[in-house]
Amino acid sequence: MLAANAAFYDAFEAADLDAMSDCWEHSDRVVCTHPGWSSLRGWAKVAASYYAIFSNPSRQQLILTEPHVTRTGDTAWVVVDENLLGPAMGHTVAALNVFVRHEGGWKIVVHHGSGVVAR
Amino acid sequence: MLAANAAFYDAFEAADLDAMSDCWEHSDRVVCTHPGWSSLRGWAKVAASYYAIFSNPSRQQLILTEPHVTRTGDTAWVVVDENLLGPAMGHTVAALNVFVRHEGGWKIVVHHGSGVVAR
């Protein structure tokens, strides 16, 4: 399950849309909420958002901290902090990824990220 | 399941800590991410956050829009927009609530809210 989570972040760092596509369930029920964005529902909208993000030539590196996995049957979720390294200073995104087990492995059905405001 | 979700928001609007407590699973695995906050893990920290929020004398009213429920076995989640009404102008929080079925009904195990930035 953590392997599926790692594959998601590897695809993000590599800006690899095919790899990102492999991580997600392709259905109408998937939801992705990028920091500051409205919730995007359905694989088509989610894929379009990653296409737009990956079209930006600047790549984002991240270091994951505080991963916690919870599993209930064929559903599991990972709560993790994404520490993004920028050219000037970094910032942290609190993230939640929900996975559902398929025959081919765990697929993401929800990703929700929100920027942590420095206090 | 939507009744459990409604109870959560009723407790929030009423700033009723006992009612809020009834909505949540009381365990170390629960996680709550308020908009702009770091993720809080475990019922003790989550309860403390609601105590602090409810100690603020100004009450927040909200109107829920775009609720979508997904269920897989004894786990379910609601994606919903919380439209908060403030004294001057309102704002929208994209929210995700994950529930696990207990004998006594559905209990929240994850709440994640993130402010939607106007574009």
PDB file of C-alpha atoms in Angstrom:
ATOM      1  CA  MET A   1       0.000   0.000   0.000  1.00  0.00           C
ATOM      2  CA  LEU A   2       2.861   2.358   0.786  1.00  0.00           C
ATOM      3  CA  ALA A   3       4.341   1.226  -2.550  1.00  0.00           C
ATOM      4  CA  ALA A   4       1.248   2.563  -4.318  1.00  0.00           C
ATOM      5  CA  ASN A   5       1.597   5.793  -2.373  1.00  0.00           C
ATOM      6  CA  ALA A   6       5.283   6.066  -3.330  1.00  0.00           C
ATOM      7  CA  ALA A   7       4.435   5.429  -6.989  1.00  0.00           C
ATOM      8  CA  PHE A   8       2.008   8.352  -6.874  1.00  0.00           C
ATOM      9  CA  TYR A   9       4.681  10.738  -5.600  1.00  0.00           C
ATOM     10  CA  ASP A  10       7.304   9.348  -7.993  1.00  0.00           C
ATOM     11  CA  ALA A  11       4.929  10.071 -10.875  1.00  0.00           C
ATOM     12  CA  PHE A  12       4.354  13.569  -9.507  1.00  0.00           C
ATOM     13  CA  GLU A  13       8.059  14.351  -9.163  1.00  0.00           C
ATOM     14  CA  ALA A  14       8.780  12.954 -12.622  1.00  0.00           C
ATOM     15  CA  ALA A  15       5.780  14.835 -14.074  1.00  0.00           C
ATOM     16  CA  ASP A  16       4.919  11.547 -15.788  1.00  0.00           C
ATOM     17  CA  LEU A  17       1.264  11.557 -16.823  1.00  0.00           C
ATOM     18  CA  ASP A  18       1.254   7.882 -17.879  1.00  0.00           C
ATOM     19  CA  ALA A  19       2.672   6.802 -14.532  1.00  0.00           C
ATOM     20  CA  MET A  20       0.183   9.080 -12.746  1.00  0.00           C
ATOM     21  CA  SER A  21      -2.634   7.556 -14.778  1.00  0.00           C
ATOM     22  CA  ASP A  22      -1.578   4.069 -13.628  1.00  0.00           C
ATOM     23  CA  CYS A  23      -1.897   5.167  -9.980  1.00  0.00           C
ATOM     24  CA  TRP A  24      -5.519   6.243 -10.201  1.00  0.00           C
ATOM     25  CA  GLU A  25      -8.786   4.406 -10.520  1.00  0.00           C
ATOM     26  CA  HIS A  26     -10.343   5.557 -13.788  1.00  0.00           C
ATOM     27  CA  SER A  27     -13.890   6.229 -12.698  1.00  0.00           C
ATOM     28  CA  ASP A  28     -16.404   8.967 -12.072  1.00  0.00           C
ATOM     29  CA  ARG A  29     -16.092   8.624  -8.307  1.00  0.00           C
ATOM     30  CA  VAL A  30     -12.456   9.697  -7.983  1.00  0.00           C
ATOM     31  CA  VAL A  31     -11.864  13.115  -6.446  1.00  0.00           C
ATOM     32  CA  CYS A  32      -8.753  15.281  -6.374  1.00  0.00           C
ATOM     33  CA  THR A  33      -8.446  18.483  -4.356  1.00  0.00           C
ATOM     34  CA  HIS A  34      -5.210  20.317  -5.041  1.00  0.00           C
ATOM     35  CA  PRO A  35      -4.202  22.983  -2.474  1.00  0.00           C
ATOM     36  CA  GLY A  36      -6.462  25.999  -2.915  1.00  0.00           C
ATOM     37  CA  TRP A  37      -8.460  24.355  -5.690  1.00  0.00           C
ATOM     38  CA  SER A  38     -12.059  23.253  -5.811  1.00  0.00           C
ATOM     39  CA  SER A  39     -12.564  19.500  -5.652  1.00  0.00           C
ATOM     40  CA  LEU A  40     -12.271  17.887  -9.080  1.00  0.00           C
ATOM     41  CA  ARG A  41     -14.560  14.918  -9.626  1.00  0.00           C
ATOM     42  CA  GLY A  42     -14.024  12.115 -12.158  1.00  0.00           C
ATOM     43  CA  TRP A  43     -10.861  10.819 -13.754  1.00  0.00           C
ATOM     44  CA  ALA A  44     -11.179  13.081 -16.839  1.00  0.00           C
ATOM     45  CA  LYS A  45     -10.998  16.271 -14.765  1.00  0.00           C
ATOM     46  CA  VAL A  46      -8.297  14.875 -12.502  1.00  0.00           C
ATOM     47  CA  ALA A  47      -6.172  13.808 -15.467  1.00  0.00           C
ATOM     48  CA  ALA A  48      -6.617  17.245 -17.051  1.00  0.00           C
ATOM     49  CA  SER A  49      -5.394  18.884 -13.847  1.00  0.00           C
ATOM     50  CA  TYR A  50      -2.212  16.806 -13.817  1.00  0.00           C
ATOM     51  CA  TYR A  51      -1.700  17.515 -17.500  1.00  0.00           C
ATOM     52  CA  ALA A  52      -1.850  21.240 -16.712  1.00  0.00           C
ATOM     53  CA  ILE A  53       0.422  20.935 -13.673  1.00  0.00           C
ATOM     54  CA  PHE A  54       2.948  18.808 -15.555  1.00  0.00           C
ATOM     55  CA  SER A  55       2.951  21.283 -18.459  1.00  0.00           C
ATOM     56  CA  ASN A  56       4.675  23.754 -16.155  1.00  0.00           C
ATOM     57  CA  PRO A  57       8.374  23.398 -16.945  1.00  0.00           C
ATOM     58  CA  SER A  58       9.451  23.892 -13.332  1.00  0.00           C
ATOM     59  CA  ARG A  59       9.643  20.560 -11.510  1.00  0.00           C
ATOM     60  CA  GLN A  60       8.753  20.148  -7.867  1.00  0.00           C
ATOM     61  CA  GLN A  61      10.774  17.955  -5.563  1.00  0.00           C
ATOM     62  CA  LEU A  62       9.276  16.760  -2.343  1.00  0.00           C
ATOM     63  CA  ILE A  63      10.224  14.967   0.815  1.00  0.00           C
ATOM     64  CA  LEU A  64       7.511  12.964   2.549  1.00  0.00           C
ATOM     65  CA  THR A  65       7.308  12.976   6.323  1.00  0.00           C
ATOM     66  CA  GLU A  66       4.926  11.589   8.940  1.00  0.00           C
ATOM     67  CA  PRO A  67       3.287   8.920   6.769  1.00  0.00           C
ATOM     68  CA  HIS A  68       0.522   6.996   8.515  1.00  0.00           C
ATOM     69  CA  VAL A  69      -1.434   4.187   6.899  1.00  0.00           C
ATOM     70  CA  THR A  70      -4.874   3.041   7.993  1.00  0.00           C
ATOM     71  CA  ARG A  71      -6.610   0.096   6.388  1.00  0.00           C
ATOM     72  CA  THR A  72     -10.177  -1.129   6.664  1.00  0.00           C
ATOM     73  CA  GLY A  73     -10.860  -4.072   4.371  1.00  0.00           C
ATOM     74  CA  ASP A  74     -10.257  -3.165   0.748  1.00  0.00           C
ATOM     75  CA  THR A  75      -9.990   0.550   1.522  1.00  0.00           C
ATOM     76  CA  ALA A  76      -6.941   2.266   2.955  1.00  0.00           C
ATOM     77  CA  TRP A  77      -5.700   5.785   3.354  1.00  0.00           C
ATOM     78  CA  VAL A  78      -2.373   7.469   3.862  1.00  0.00           C
ATOM     79  CA  VAL A  79      -2.003  10.752   5.720  1.00  0.00           C
ATOM     80  CA  VAL A  80       1.360  12.326   4.950  1.00  0.00           C
ATOM     81  CA  ASP A  81       3.116  15.684   4.891  1.00  0.00           C
ATOM     82  CA  GLU A  82       4.485  16.705   1.489  1.00  0.00           C
ATOM     83  CA  ASN A  83       7.456  18.999   2.034  1.00  0.00           C
ATOM     84  CA  LEU A  84       7.955  20.756  -1.288  1.00  0.00           C
ATOM     85  CA  LEU A  85      11.311  22.213  -2.115  1.00  0.00           C
ATOM     86  CA  GLY A  86      11.112  25.429  -4.094  1.00  0.00           C
ATOM     87  CA  PRO A  87      13.824  27.649  -5.573  1.00  0.00           C
ATOM     88  CA  ALA A  88      13.555  30.133  -2.692  1.00  0.00           C
ATOM     89  CA  MET A  89      11.902  28.429   0.251  1.00  0.00           C
ATOM     90  CA  GLY A  90       9.828  25.329   0.745  1.00  0.00           C
ATOM     91  CA  HIS A  91       6.351  24.765   2.006  1.00  0.00           C
ATOM     92  CA  THR A  92       4.366  21.899   3.437  1.00  0.00           C
ATOM     93  CA  VAL A  93       1.180  20.374   2.132  1.00  0.00           C
ATOM     94  CA  ALA A  94      -0.920  18.192   4.451  1.00  0.00           C
ATOM     95  CA  ALA A  95      -2.153  15.348   2.270  1.00  0.00           C
ATOM     96  CA  LEU A  96      -4.620  12.504   2.446  1.00  0.00           C
ATOM     97  CA  ASN A  97      -4.693   9.745  -0.160  1.00  0.00           C
ATOM     98  CA  VAL A  98      -7.469   7.158  -0.190  1.00  0.00           C
ATOM     99  CA  PHE A  99      -6.864   3.862  -2.006  1.00  0.00           C
ATOM    100  CA  VAL A 100      -9.166   1.018  -3.004  1.00  0.00           C
ATOM    101  CA  ARG A 101      -7.801  -2.433  -3.705  1.00  0.00           C
ATOM    102  CA  HIS A 102      -8.251  -3.694  -7.256  1.00  0.00           C
ATOM    103  CA  GLU A 103      -7.100  -6.960  -8.809  1.00  0.00           C
ATOM    104  CA  GLY A 104      -4.132  -5.078 -10.235  1.00  0.00           C
ATOM    105  CA  GLY A 105      -3.220  -3.484  -6.905  1.00  0.00           C
ATOM    106  CA  TRP A 106      -4.180  -0.427  -4.883  1.00  0.00           C
ATOM    107  CA  LYS A 107      -5.568   2.510  -6.870  1.00  0.00           C
ATOM    108  CA  ILE A 108      -6.066   6.066  -5.676  1.00  0.00           C
ATOM    109  CA  VAL A 109      -9.668   7.201  -5.425  1.00  0.00           C
ATOM    110  CA  VAL A 110      -9.141  10.441  -3.466  1.00  0.00           C
ATOM    111  CA  HIS A 111      -6.233  12.850  -3.115  1.00  0.00           C
ATOM    112  CA  HIS A 112      -6.691  15.925  -0.938  1.00  0.00           C
ATOM    113  CA  GLY A 113      -3.855  18.349  -0.294  1.00  0.00           C
ATOM    114  CA  SER A 114      -3.921  21.602   1.669  1.00  0.00           C
ATOM    115  CA  GLY A 115      -1.176  24.083   2.294  1.00  0.00           C
ATOM    116  CA  VAL A 116      -0.024  24.374   5.878  1.00  0.00           C
ATOM    117  CA  VAL A 117       0.164  28.019   6.933  1.00  0.00           C
ATOM    118  CA  ALA A 118       3.326  28.846   8.873  1.00  0.00           C
ATOM    119  CA  ARG A 119       2.513  29.932  12.413  1.00  0.00           C
TER     120      ARG A 119
ATOM    121  CA  MET B   1     -24.350   7.912   6.167  1.00  0.00           C
ATOM    122  CA  LEU B   2     -25.449  11.393   5.064  1.00  0.00           C
ATOM    123  CA  ALA B   3     -27.197  11.623   8.442  1.00  0.00           C
ATOM    124  CA  ALA B   4     -23.838  11.130  10.168  1.00  0.00           C
ATOM    125  CA  ASN B   5     -22.357  13.796   7.915  1.00  0.00           C
ATOM    126  CA  ALA B   6     -25.207  16.182   8.732  1.00  0.00           C
ATOM    127  CA  ALA B   7     -24.767  15.522  12.467  1.00  0.00           C
ATOM    128  CA  PHE B   8     -21.119  16.535  12.148  1.00  0.00           C
ATOM    129  CA  TYR B   9     -22.018  19.874  10.582  1.00  0.00           C
ATOM    130  CA  ASP B  10     -24.891  20.457  13.005  1.00  0.00           C
ATOM    131  CA  ALA B  11     -22.429  19.973  15.877  1.00  0.00           C
ATOM    132  CA  PHE B  12     -20.021  22.392  14.213  1.00  0.00           C
ATOM    133  CA  GLU B  13     -22.653  25.081  13.688  1.00  0.00           C
ATOM    134  CA  ALA B  14     -23.925  24.687  17.241  1.00  0.00           C
ATOM    135  CA  ALA B  15     -20.331  24.652  18.587  1.00  0.00           C
ATOM    136  CA  ASP B  16     -21.460  21.645  20.639  1.00  0.00           C
ATOM    137  CA  LEU B  17     -18.412  19.674  21.778  1.00  0.00           C
ATOM    138  CA  ASP B  18     -20.457  16.758  23.157  1.00  0.00           C
ATOM    139  CA  ALA B  19     -22.319  16.368  19.893  1.00  0.00           C
ATOM    140  CA  MET B  20     -19.042  16.665  17.968  1.00  0.00           C
ATOM    141  CA  SER B  21     -17.524  14.003  20.206  1.00  0.00           C
ATOM    142  CA  ASP B  22     -20.390  11.634  19.366  1.00  0.00           C
ATOM    143  CA  CYS B  23     -19.629  12.011  15.654  1.00  0.00           C
ATOM    144  CA  TRP B  24     -16.019  10.847  15.857  1.00  0.00           C
ATOM    145  CA  GLU B  25     -14.370   7.533  16.443  1.00  0.00           C
ATOM    146  CA  HIS B  26     -12.340   7.896  19.642  1.00  0.00           C
ATOM    147  CA  SER B  27      -9.054   6.337  18.589  1.00  0.00           C
ATOM    148  CA  ASP B  28      -5.448   7.102  17.789  1.00  0.00           C
ATOM    149  CA  ARG B  29      -6.023   6.652  14.063  1.00  0.00           C
ATOM    150  CA  VAL B  30      -8.414   9.552  13.544  1.00  0.00           C
ATOM    151  CA  VAL B  31      -7.016  12.545  11.677  1.00  0.00           C
ATOM    152  CA  CYS B  32      -8.354  16.070  11.312  1.00  0.00           C
ATOM    153  CA  THR B  33      -6.856  18.679   8.985  1.00  0.00           C
ATOM    154  CA  HIS B  34      -8.457  22.084   9.409  1.00  0.00           C
ATOM    155  CA  PRO B  35      -7.863  24.602   6.576  1.00  0.00           C
ATOM    156  CA  GLY B  36      -4.272  25.820   6.785  1.00  0.00           C
ATOM    157  CA  TRP B  37      -3.470  23.587   9.781  1.00  0.00           C
ATOM    158  CA  SER B  38      -1.131  20.668  10.091  1.00  0.00           C
ATOM    159  CA  SER B  39      -2.845  17.295  10.316  1.00  0.00           C
ATOM    160  CA  LEU B  40      -3.895  16.448  13.860  1.00  0.00           C
ATOM    161  CA  ARG B  41      -3.681  12.771  14.758  1.00  0.00           C
ATOM    162  CA  GLY B  42      -5.604  11.026  17.498  1.00  0.00           C
ATOM    163  CA  TRP B  43      -8.912  11.910  19.140  1.00  0.00           C
ATOM    164  CA  ALA B  44      -7.271  13.869  21.997  1.00  0.00           C
ATOM    165  CA  LYS B  45      -5.694  16.393  19.630  1.00  0.00           C
ATOM    166  CA  VAL B  46      -8.777  16.557  17.435  1.00  0.00           C
ATOM    167  CA  ALA B  47     -11.034  17.172  20.425  1.00  0.00           C
ATOM    168  CA  ALA B  48      -8.675  19.880  21.690  1.00  0.00           C
ATOM    169  CA  SER B  49      -8.856  21.626  18.310  1.00  0.00           C
ATOM    170  CA  TYR B  50     -12.650  21.710  18.383  1.00  0.00           C
ATOM    171  CA  TYR B  51     -12.569  22.933  21.966  1.00  0.00           C
ATOM    172  CA  ALA B  52     -10.357  25.826  20.832  1.00  0.00           C
ATOM    173  CA  ILE B  53     -12.498  26.574  17.771  1.00  0.00           C
ATOM    174  CA  PHE B  54     -15.731  26.441  19.774  1.00  0.00           C
ATOM    175  CA  SER B  55     -14.235  28.735  22.430  1.00  0.00           C
ATOM    176  CA  ASN B  56     -14.314  31.519  19.848  1.00  0.00           C
ATOM    177  CA  PRO B  57     -17.545  33.400  20.570  1.00  0.00           C
ATOM    178  CA  SER B  58     -18.269  34.077  16.890  1.00  0.00           C
ATOM    179  CA  ARG B  59     -20.350  31.289  15.393  1.00  0.00           C
ATOM    180  CA  GLN B  60     -19.971  30.119  11.818  1.00  0.00           C
ATOM    181  CA  GLN B  61     -22.938  29.245   9.682  1.00  0.00           C
ATOM    182  CA  LEU B  62     -22.476  27.125   6.634  1.00  0.00           C
ATOM    183  CA  ILE B  63     -24.376  25.897   3.641  1.00  0.00           C
ATOM    184  CA  LEU B  64     -23.324  22.559   2.192  1.00  0.00           C
ATOM    185  CA  THR B  65     -23.258  22.100  -1.568  1.00  0.00           C
ATOM    186  CA  GLU B  66     -22.162  19.378  -3.979  1.00  0.00           C
ATOM    187  CA  PRO B  67     -22.266  16.475  -1.521  1.00  0.00           C
ATOM    188  CA  HIS B  68     -21.119  13.156  -2.992  1.00  0.00           C
ATOM    189  CA  VAL B  69     -21.050   9.904  -1.064  1.00  0.00           C
ATOM    190  CA  THR B  70     -18.896   6.908  -1.953  1.00  0.00           C
ATOM    191  CA  ARG B  71     -19.102   3.659  -0.021  1.00  0.00           C
ATOM    192  CA  THR B  72     -16.873   0.598  -0.090  1.00  0.00           C
ATOM    193  CA  GLY B  73     -17.895  -1.986   2.498  1.00  0.00           C
ATOM    194  CA  ASP B  74     -17.769  -0.553   5.990  1.00  0.00           C
ATOM    195  CA  THR B  75     -15.915   2.570   4.866  1.00  0.00           C
ATOM    196  CA  ALA B  76     -17.489   5.577   3.192  1.00  0.00           C
ATOM    197  CA  TRP B  77     -16.533   9.122   2.436  1.00  0.00           C
ATOM    198  CA  VAL B  78     -18.342  12.339   1.668  1.00  0.00           C
ATOM    199  CA  VAL B  79     -16.844  15.062  -0.496  1.00  0.00           C
ATOM    200  CA  VAL B  80     -18.690  18.324   0.027  1.00  0.00           C
ATOM    201  CA  ASP B  81     -18.246  22.065  -0.270  1.00  0.00           C
ATOM    202  CA  GLU B  82     -18.704  23.990   2.978  1.00  0.00           C
ATOM    203  CA  ASN B  83     -19.855  27.504   2.134  1.00  0.00           C
ATOM    204  CA  LEU B  84     -19.173  29.525   5.264  1.00  0.00           C
ATOM    205  CA  LEU B  85     -21.088  32.706   5.856  1.00  0.00           C
ATOM    206  CA  GLY B  86     -19.066  35.434   7.507  1.00  0.00           C
ATOM    207  CA  PRO B  87     -20.001  38.913   8.693  1.00  0.00           C
ATOM    208  CA  ALA B  88     -18.469  40.541   5.600  1.00  0.00           C
ATOM    209  CA  MET B  89     -18.155  37.924   2.876  1.00  0.00           C
ATOM    210  CA  GLY B  90     -18.181  34.161   2.760  1.00  0.00           C
ATOM    211  CA  HIS B  91     -15.667  31.610   1.640  1.00  0.00           C
ATOM    212  CA  THR B  92     -15.703  28.004   0.543  1.00  0.00           C
ATOM    213  CA  VAL B  93     -13.904  25.064   2.085  1.00  0.00           C
ATOM    214  CA  ALA B  94     -13.482  21.881   0.044  1.00  0.00           C
ATOM    215  CA  ALA B  95     -14.010  19.060   2.519  1.00  0.00           C
ATOM    216  CA  LEU B  96     -13.588  15.320   2.673  1.00  0.00           C
ATOM    217  CA  ASN B  97     -15.026  13.266   5.525  1.00  0.00           C
ATOM    218  CA  VAL B  98     -14.192   9.560   5.882  1.00  0.00           C
ATOM    219  CA  PHE B  99     -16.507   7.389   7.974  1.00  0.00           C
ATOM    220  CA  VAL B 100     -16.186   3.848   9.303  1.00  0.00           C
ATOM    221  CA  ARG B 101     -19.246   1.849  10.280  1.00  0.00           C
ATOM    222  CA  HIS B 102     -19.505   0.912  13.945  1.00  0.00           C
ATOM    223  CA  GLU B 103     -22.242  -0.966  15.746  1.00  0.00           C
ATOM    224  CA  GLY B 104     -23.567   2.378  16.911  1.00  0.00           C
ATOM    225  CA  GLY B 105     -23.524   3.901  13.433  1.00  0.00           C
ATOM    226  CA  TRP B 106     -21.063   5.685  11.166  1.00  0.00           C
ATOM    227  CA  LYS B 107     -18.196   7.463  12.911  1.00  0.00           C
ATOM    228  CA  ILE B 108     -15.809   9.991  11.395  1.00  0.00           C
ATOM    229  CA  VAL B 109     -12.208   8.846  11.153  1.00  0.00           C
ATOM    230  CA  VAL B 110     -10.873  11.609   8.883  1.00  0.00           C
ATOM    231  CA  HIS B 111     -11.909  15.206   8.221  1.00  0.00           C
ATOM    232  CA  HIS B 112      -9.852  17.256   5.794  1.00  0.00           C
ATOM    233  CA  GLY B 113     -10.826  20.788   4.835  1.00  0.00           C
ATOM    234  CA  SER B 114      -8.988  23.220   2.568  1.00  0.00           C
ATOM    235  CA  GLY B 115      -9.879  26.752   1.643  1.00  0.00           C
ATOM    236  CA  VAL B 116     -10.777  27.320  -1.997  1.00  0.00           C
ATOM    237  CA  VAL B 117      -8.896  30.296  -3.390  1.00  0.00           C
ATOM    238  CA  ALA B 118     -11.086  32.582  -5.495  1.00  0.00           C
ATOM    239  CA  ARG B 119      -9.859  32.740  -9.104  1.00  0.00           C
TER     240      ARG B 119
END
